Each structure stands twice: as C-alpha cells, then as structure tokens.
Amino acid sequence: MTEAEALDRLATGELVIRGRLADASNATLYAVAAGEWGEVACVYKPVSGERPLWDFPDDTLARREVSSYAVSAATGWDVVPPTVFRDGPLGPGSVQLWLAREPARDDDPEAGVDAAEEAAAAEDVEEVVLPEPGAGLIDICSVRRVPPGWLTVLTAEDGRGRPVALVHADDLRLRRMAVLDVVLNNADRKGGHVLPGWGGAVHGVDHGLTFHGEPKLRTVLWGFGGTRLLAQEREVLARLAQDLGDRLGEVLTDLLSVEEVVATLERVERLLAADRLPRARGGNPIPWPPF
C-alpha cells in the first residue's frame, strides 16, 4: 500500500471502532477504515474526546496531529504515519495509519493458532499486537550498562536508589525525528511515542501537543542537543522554509492559527541560523513519564 493509497483509504473508508487504548489521556480509539480494499487499521482521535489543557486551545489537538504529518511529509523523512482529518462515529477527528508489528521472518502463515488465539477467537475478541515502544533505540538502564555508542540524556535513581540513565541510540532515524520535533515544537516526545515500522523504519506518533507559539520542546532525544546540523538536514530545512511560505503554509493555515504557522517558519529559520540542534534548558525539558 502506497502513502497515497493509505491517505485515500483513511479519508474515504467507513470508520468502524474496534477498541480503545485505555492508557491514553485523550480518547484514542483503535479502528478500521473499511472499503472495497478490505480493512485498514488506524487510530481515531475524535475532537470530542480531547481533555481541556491550560496551555493549548480547546478542540485543536487532532488538527495538530494532521499538521505534524503534513510537515513530516514535506521533509520526506517518513517520521509521522499517514494522517487525515475527517468525520467519524464520534464526530470529526484525526485518523492515523496503525503501525502494525512487522511479521518475523520465521513466522509460518500456515501454522495453526495456539491455545490463547483459540480462546480469543472463541470469545470473539480481536488480538492487537502492539509494536515495541522506543523501537529498541531508547531505554532506561543502569549507568554501568549504557550500550556502546549510545547517548545519555540524564541520570537519576530508580525506586530502589540505584543509579540509572535515560539513553538513546546515536541513530540517523532518531536524529531526523529530533530535528522534526524542534520544527514542530513537540511538547511530548516520550520514548513510547517512538515506534518501529517495517523494513527498518522508525516512526513517531502522538503529536497533539505541537505547534505552540511559545517554546514547549520536551523530548527524550536531547542526546543530539548541541550537535551541528548535517548537510542533508540543512537542505531539508531550507526547502521546508520555502514550502512554509507557499503551499505547506496554506495547508497548515487551514488547521492551525496564522500565528502558529508563522512561529513554525520562525523556528525553522532560527534552526538554520544556529546550524545546531538546541540544548536542553531549564524548566521541564523531558516529558514525564519518559515512557
């Protein structure tokens, strides 16, 4: 399924709710977009299920999800899965392609179901397997067991008083996500919002807390802070600045306030002028909990 096909199916398919992600702070529903192609699994976040926040305008989080996808798509980095804004059973909201776990190479499609699967089938319960949070690239570990080449974000103590570290891999896929988060002003890049895709891809999800006009960046990817932009990153950001003054800016203006779109362009321009990723400052630069 191509990206264009995914967007079309998410936008036009009959949206059928199958379940709910119970740990989410806002209504986050597992659904399928059904049509002649069959079913495409997705995440449906209705505006009606958004909890009011003191620092973000009411009823805007779903549009920020879609705006984040639009900017991600403009970079060509494939960070945010295809996302659309559409009507649904609980009213308008964002609908994002579900990141299904990639089948293991030794999976046998002809093999029979095990006892657990048989029990689930007997109860008419759909089993949904979640991808690995952090994509194997973000972790909390003993300070003595930081993987070689990984970057330390902070050190602290666990519940038993043992020293631990929040770390992430020095990985180009994560680095692109970190650059994108600066542009989006992402206030909620938790480790659990980084998920593996197919073919080695790494995706970011849950972008409702983005595009605020004031500095809000909170992330677990501060290990890249202070490093110079790579040549390819500068090229992408320069092109993004042009797009924000053209068609992409028009798309975002339909989803965000004009002030927020202008602030996005200003962040891109500041990032290019600094030629470095920002370092963590005071306040609360890391979302809590980090996973």
PDB file of C-alpha atoms in Angstrom, residues 64-249:
ATOM      1  CA  ARG A  64      -2.135  19.343  15.332  1.00  0.00           C
ATOM      2  CA  GLU A  65      -1.772  15.616  14.643  1.00  0.00           C
ATOM      3  CA  VAL A  66      -2.635  16.188  10.986  1.00  0.00           C
ATOM      4  CA  SER A  67      -0.413  19.269  10.777  1.00  0.00           C
ATOM      5  CA  SER A  68       2.518  17.233  12.107  1.00  0.00           C
ATOM      6  CA  TYR A  69       2.019  14.684   9.361  1.00  0.00           C
ATOM      7  CA  ALA A  70       1.909  17.455   6.734  1.00  0.00           C
ATOM      8  CA  VAL A  71       5.270  18.842   7.888  1.00  0.00           C
ATOM      9  CA  SER A  72       6.785  15.357   8.181  1.00  0.00           C
ATOM     10  CA  ALA A  73       5.650  14.526   4.652  1.00  0.00           C
ATOM     11  CA  ALA A  74       7.211  17.757   3.375  1.00  0.00           C
ATOM     12  CA  THR A  75      10.598  16.741   4.787  1.00  0.00           C
ATOM     13  CA  GLY A  76      10.479  13.363   3.039  1.00  0.00           C
ATOM     14  CA  TRP A  77      11.711  11.650   6.218  1.00  0.00           C
ATOM     15  CA  ASP A  78       8.619   9.490   6.771  1.00  0.00           C
ATOM     16  CA  VAL A  79       8.560  10.135  10.512  1.00  0.00           C
ATOM     17  CA  VAL A  80       4.800  10.556  11.073  1.00  0.00           C
ATOM     18  CA  PRO A  81       2.486   7.875   9.630  1.00  0.00           C
ATOM     19  CA  PRO A  82      -0.207   8.983   7.129  1.00  0.00           C
ATOM     20  CA  THR A  83      -2.815  11.041   8.992  1.00  0.00           C
ATOM     21  CA  VAL A  84      -6.043  12.724   7.864  1.00  0.00           C
ATOM     22  CA  PHE A  85      -8.739  14.880   9.449  1.00  0.00           C
ATOM     23  CA  ARG A  86     -12.229  13.556   8.808  1.00  0.00           C
ATOM     24  CA  ASP A  87     -15.624  12.841  10.273  1.00  0.00           C
ATOM     25  CA  GLY A  88     -16.224   9.624  12.206  1.00  0.00           C
ATOM     26  CA  PRO A  89     -18.662   7.832  14.504  1.00  0.00           C
ATOM     27  CA  LEU A  90     -17.843  10.227  17.375  1.00  0.00           C
ATOM     28  CA  GLY A  91     -17.501  13.305  15.214  1.00  0.00           C
ATOM     29  CA  PRO A  92     -14.527  14.860  13.418  1.00  0.00           C
ATOM     30  CA  GLY A  93     -11.023  13.940  14.435  1.00  0.00           C
ATOM     31  CA  SER A  94      -7.629  12.699  13.280  1.00  0.00           C
ATOM     32  CA  VAL A  95      -7.264   9.253  11.729  1.00  0.00           C
ATOM     33  CA  GLN A  96      -3.748   7.819  11.513  1.00  0.00           C
ATOM     34  CA  LEU A  97      -2.481   4.628   9.939  1.00  0.00           C
ATOM     35  CA  TRP A  98      -1.981   1.955  12.597  1.00  0.00           C
ATOM     36  CA  LEU A  99       1.626   0.788  12.912  1.00  0.00           C
ATOM     37  CA  ALA A 100       1.238  -2.976  12.857  1.00  0.00           C
ATOM     38  CA  ARG A 101       4.156  -5.056  14.048  1.00  0.00           C
ATOM     39  CA  GLU A 102       6.245  -6.406  11.204  1.00  0.00           C
ATOM     40  CA  PRO A 103       5.919 -10.199  10.928  1.00  0.00           C
ATOM     41  CA  ALA A 104       9.006 -12.113  11.999  1.00  0.00           C
ATOM     42  CA  ARG A 105      10.868 -13.846   9.205  1.00  0.00           C
ATOM     43  CA  ASP A 106      10.276 -17.249  10.725  1.00  0.00           C
ATOM     44  CA  ASP A 107       6.524 -16.684  11.093  1.00  0.00           C
ATOM     45  CA  ASP A 108       4.643 -19.508   9.389  1.00  0.00           C
ATOM     46  CA  PRO A 109       1.376 -18.193   7.892  1.00  0.00           C
ATOM     47  CA  GLU A 110       0.155 -21.776   7.562  1.00  0.00           C
ATOM     48  CA  ALA A 111       0.699 -22.603  11.223  1.00  0.00           C
ATOM     49  CA  GLY A 112      -2.358 -23.199  13.374  1.00  0.00           C
ATOM     50  CA  VAL A 113      -3.427 -20.879  16.164  1.00  0.00           C
ATOM     51  CA  ASP A 114      -2.245 -21.579  19.689  1.00  0.00           C
ATOM     52  CA  ALA A 115      -4.457 -22.011  22.719  1.00  0.00           C
ATOM     53  CA  ALA A 116      -4.517 -18.280  23.524  1.00  0.00           C
ATOM     54  CA  GLU A 117      -5.572 -17.382  19.998  1.00  0.00           C
ATOM     55  CA  GLU A 118      -8.255 -20.059  20.072  1.00  0.00           C
ATOM     56  CA  ALA A 119      -9.581 -18.668  23.342  1.00  0.00           C
ATOM     57  CA  ALA A 120      -9.651 -15.151  21.919  1.00  0.00           C
ATOM     58  CA  ALA A 121     -11.462 -16.355  18.819  1.00  0.00           C
ATOM     59  CA  ALA A 122     -13.974 -18.230  20.964  1.00  0.00           C
ATOM     60  CA  GLU A 123     -14.748 -15.001  22.841  1.00  0.00           C
ATOM     61  CA  ASP A 124     -14.901 -13.011  19.594  1.00  0.00           C
ATOM     62  CA  VAL A 125     -12.051 -10.801  20.786  1.00  0.00           C
ATOM     63  CA  GLU A 126      -9.617  -9.293  18.302  1.00  0.00           C
ATOM     64  CA  GLU A 127      -5.997  -9.613  19.413  1.00  0.00           C
ATOM     65  CA  VAL A 128      -3.981  -6.490  18.588  1.00  0.00           C
ATOM     66  CA  VAL A 129      -0.205  -6.807  18.927  1.00  0.00           C
ATOM     67  CA  LEU A 130       1.491  -3.519  19.761  1.00  0.00           C
ATOM     68  CA  PRO A 131       4.881  -2.566  18.285  1.00  0.00           C
ATOM     69  CA  GLU A 132       7.821  -2.184  20.666  1.00  0.00           C
ATOM     70  CA  PRO A 133       7.822   1.226  22.424  1.00  0.00           C
ATOM     71  CA  GLY A 134      11.106   3.017  21.805  1.00  0.00           C
ATOM     72  CA  ALA A 135      11.786   0.853  18.736  1.00  0.00           C
ATOM     73  CA  GLY A 136      14.757  -0.664  20.563  1.00  0.00           C
ATOM     74  CA  LEU A 137      16.509   2.709  20.302  1.00  0.00           C
ATOM     75  CA  ILE A 138      15.521   4.384  23.595  1.00  0.00           C
ATOM     76  CA  ASP A 139      15.931   2.843  27.027  1.00  0.00           C
ATOM     77  CA  ILE A 140      16.340   3.315  30.745  1.00  0.00           C
ATOM     78  CA  CYS A 141      19.225   1.221  32.018  1.00  0.00           C
ATOM     79  CA  SER A 142      21.901   1.009  34.702  1.00  0.00           C
ATOM     80  CA  VAL A 143      24.544   3.707  34.301  1.00  0.00           C
ATOM     81  CA  ARG A 144      27.045   0.860  34.071  1.00  0.00           C
ATOM     82  CA  ARG A 145      25.254  -0.788  31.160  1.00  0.00           C
ATOM     83  CA  VAL A 146      24.830   2.031  28.657  1.00  0.00           C
ATOM     84  CA  PRO A 147      25.218   0.410  25.212  1.00  0.00           C
ATOM     85  CA  PRO A 148      28.392   1.470  23.344  1.00  0.00           C
ATOM     86  CA  GLY A 149      27.792   4.495  21.152  1.00  0.00           C
ATOM     87  CA  TRP A 150      24.527   5.459  22.851  1.00  0.00           C
ATOM     88  CA  LEU A 151      23.887   8.979  24.133  1.00  0.00           C
ATOM     89  CA  THR A 152      22.954   9.755  27.741  1.00  0.00           C
ATOM     90  CA  VAL A 153      20.090  12.213  28.249  1.00  0.00           C
ATOM     91  CA  LEU A 154      20.052  12.212  32.050  1.00  0.00           C
ATOM     92  CA  THR A 155      20.990  10.150  35.092  1.00  0.00           C
ATOM     93  CA  ALA A 156      18.767   9.538  38.094  1.00  0.00           C
ATOM     94  CA  GLU A 157      17.893   6.875  40.681  1.00  0.00           C
ATOM     95  CA  ASP A 158      15.287   4.165  40.394  1.00  0.00           C
ATOM     96  CA  GLY A 159      12.804   3.233  43.103  1.00  0.00           C
ATOM     97  CA  ARG A 160      15.496   1.299  44.970  1.00  0.00           C
ATOM     98  CA  GLY A 161      18.047   4.096  44.870  1.00  0.00           C
ATOM     99  CA  ARG A 162      20.152   2.518  42.119  1.00  0.00           C
ATOM    100  CA  PRO A 163      21.713   4.878  39.531  1.00  0.00           C
ATOM    101  CA  VAL A 164      20.049   4.632  36.117  1.00  0.00           C
ATOM    102  CA  ALA A 165      20.322   6.545  32.845  1.00  0.00           C
ATOM    103  CA  LEU A 166      17.847   7.593  30.181  1.00  0.00           C
ATOM    104  CA  VAL A 167      19.670   6.874  26.921  1.00  0.00           C
ATOM    105  CA  HIS A 168      19.070   6.631  23.200  1.00  0.00           C
ATOM    106  CA  ALA A 169      20.990   5.380  20.190  1.00  0.00           C
ATOM    107  CA  ASP A 170      23.083   7.724  18.056  1.00  0.00           C
ATOM    108  CA  ASP A 171      20.887   6.798  15.117  1.00  0.00           C
ATOM    109  CA  LEU A 172      20.098   8.838  11.985  1.00  0.00           C
ATOM    110  CA  ARG A 173      16.410   7.877  12.146  1.00  0.00           C
ATOM    111  CA  LEU A 174      16.134   9.254  15.676  1.00  0.00           C
ATOM    112  CA  ARG A 175      18.158  12.304  14.744  1.00  0.00           C
ATOM    113  CA  ARG A 176      15.725  13.205  11.961  1.00  0.00           C
ATOM    114  CA  MET A 177      12.908  12.844  14.459  1.00  0.00           C
ATOM    115  CA  ALA A 178      14.731  15.175  16.844  1.00  0.00           C
ATOM    116  CA  VAL A 179      15.111  17.796  14.098  1.00  0.00           C
ATOM    117  CA  LEU A 180      11.440  17.473  13.204  1.00  0.00           C
ATOM    118  CA  ASP A 181      10.456  17.848  16.864  1.00  0.00           C
ATOM    119  CA  VAL A 182      12.278  21.180  17.033  1.00  0.00           C
ATOM    120  CA  VAL A 183      10.319  22.372  13.996  1.00  0.00           C
ATOM    121  CA  LEU A 184       7.023  21.102  15.418  1.00  0.00           C
ATOM    122  CA  ASN A 185       7.823  22.423  18.909  1.00  0.00           C
ATOM    123  CA  ASN A 186       6.816  18.994  20.184  1.00  0.00           C
ATOM    124  CA  ALA A 187       5.996  19.109  23.895  1.00  0.00           C
ATOM    125  CA  ASP A 188       5.553  15.357  24.301  1.00  0.00           C
ATOM    126  CA  ARG A 189       8.240  13.189  22.660  1.00  0.00           C
ATOM    127  CA  LYS A 190       8.125  10.262  25.065  1.00  0.00           C
ATOM    128  CA  GLY A 191      10.004   7.041  24.421  1.00  0.00           C
ATOM    129  CA  GLY A 192       6.703   5.259  23.922  1.00  0.00           C
ATOM    130  CA  HIS A 193       5.871   7.638  21.077  1.00  0.00           C
ATOM    131  CA  VAL A 194       8.755   6.199  19.031  1.00  0.00           C
ATOM    132  CA  LEU A 195       7.684   3.005  17.261  1.00  0.00           C
ATOM    133  CA  PRO A 196       9.283   0.636  14.741  1.00  0.00           C
ATOM    134  CA  GLY A 197       7.931   0.439  11.204  1.00  0.00           C
ATOM    135  CA  TRP A 198       8.546  -2.105   8.510  1.00  0.00           C
ATOM    136  CA  GLY A 199      11.854  -2.511   6.735  1.00  0.00           C
ATOM    137  CA  GLY A 200      13.847  -0.809   9.489  1.00  0.00           C
ATOM    138  CA  ALA A 201      11.793   2.383   9.538  1.00  0.00           C
ATOM    139  CA  VAL A 202      11.231   4.289  12.785  1.00  0.00           C
ATOM    140  CA  HIS A 203       8.122   6.418  13.253  1.00  0.00           C
ATOM    141  CA  GLY A 204       6.889   8.987  15.735  1.00  0.00           C
ATOM    142  CA  VAL A 205       3.283   9.123  16.924  1.00  0.00           C
ATOM    143  CA  ASP A 206       1.113  11.193  19.281  1.00  0.00           C
ATOM    144  CA  HIS A 207       1.665  14.749  18.067  1.00  0.00           C
ATOM    145  CA  GLY A 208      -1.271  16.534  19.663  1.00  0.00           C
ATOM    146  CA  LEU A 209       0.972  18.807  21.756  1.00  0.00           C
ATOM    147  CA  THR A 210       2.752  20.584  18.934  1.00  0.00           C
ATOM    148  CA  PHE A 211       2.916  23.973  17.173  1.00  0.00           C
ATOM    149  CA  HIS A 212       2.500  26.108  20.288  1.00  0.00           C
ATOM    150  CA  GLY A 213       3.640  29.676  19.735  1.00  0.00           C
ATOM    151  CA  GLU A 214       5.799  29.633  22.871  1.00  0.00           C
ATOM    152  CA  PRO A 215       8.827  27.332  23.399  1.00  0.00           C
ATOM    153  CA  LYS A 216       7.481  23.963  24.583  1.00  0.00           C
ATOM    154  CA  LEU A 217      10.018  21.397  23.379  1.00  0.00           C
ATOM    155  CA  ARG A 218      10.049  18.377  25.707  1.00  0.00           C
ATOM    156  CA  THR A 219      11.737  15.241  24.462  1.00  0.00           C
ATOM    157  CA  VAL A 220      13.756  12.163  25.385  1.00  0.00           C
ATOM    158  CA  LEU A 221      16.057  12.824  22.419  1.00  0.00           C
ATOM    159  CA  TRP A 222      18.234  15.531  23.982  1.00  0.00           C
ATOM    160  CA  GLY A 223      21.347  13.434  23.339  1.00  0.00           C
ATOM    161  CA  PHE A 224      21.627  15.202  19.990  1.00  0.00           C
ATOM    162  CA  GLY A 225      21.487  18.646  21.619  1.00  0.00           C
ATOM    163  CA  GLY A 226      24.292  20.988  20.638  1.00  0.00           C
ATOM    164  CA  THR A 227      25.403  18.996  17.600  1.00  0.00           C
ATOM    165  CA  ARG A 228      25.798  20.728  14.248  1.00  0.00           C
ATOM    166  CA  LEU A 229      23.207  20.155  11.562  1.00  0.00           C
ATOM    167  CA  LEU A 230      24.155  17.678   8.879  1.00  0.00           C
ATOM    168  CA  ALA A 231      24.319  18.902   5.285  1.00  0.00           C
ATOM    169  CA  GLN A 232      21.206  16.934   4.327  1.00  0.00           C
ATOM    170  CA  GLU A 233      19.325  18.370   7.306  1.00  0.00           C
ATOM    171  CA  ARG A 234      20.190  21.902   6.238  1.00  0.00           C
ATOM    172  CA  GLU A 235      18.958  21.168   2.718  1.00  0.00           C
ATOM    173  CA  VAL A 236      15.664  19.774   4.007  1.00  0.00           C
ATOM    174  CA  LEU A 237      15.143  22.689   6.388  1.00  0.00           C
ATOM    175  CA  ALA A 238      15.878  25.242   3.676  1.00  0.00           C
ATOM    176  CA  ARG A 239      13.318  23.580   1.420  1.00  0.00           C
ATOM    177  CA  LEU A 240      10.854  23.398   4.298  1.00  0.00           C
ATOM    178  CA  ALA A 241      11.185  27.145   4.901  1.00  0.00           C
ATOM    179  CA  GLN A 242      10.250  27.756   1.281  1.00  0.00           C
ATOM    180  CA  ASP A 243       7.310  25.339   1.496  1.00  0.00           C
ATOM    181  CA  LEU A 244       6.018  27.052   4.637  1.00  0.00           C
ATOM    182  CA  GLY A 245       5.844  30.292   2.671  1.00  0.00           C
ATOM    183  CA  ASP A 246       3.944  28.542  -0.089  1.00  0.00           C
ATOM    184  CA  ARG A 247       1.649  25.521  -0.347  1.00  0.00           C
ATOM    185  CA  LEU A 248       2.529  23.909   3.009  1.00  0.00           C
ATOM    186  CA  GLY A 249       1.789  27.195   4.759  1.00  0.00           C
TER     187      GLY A 249
END
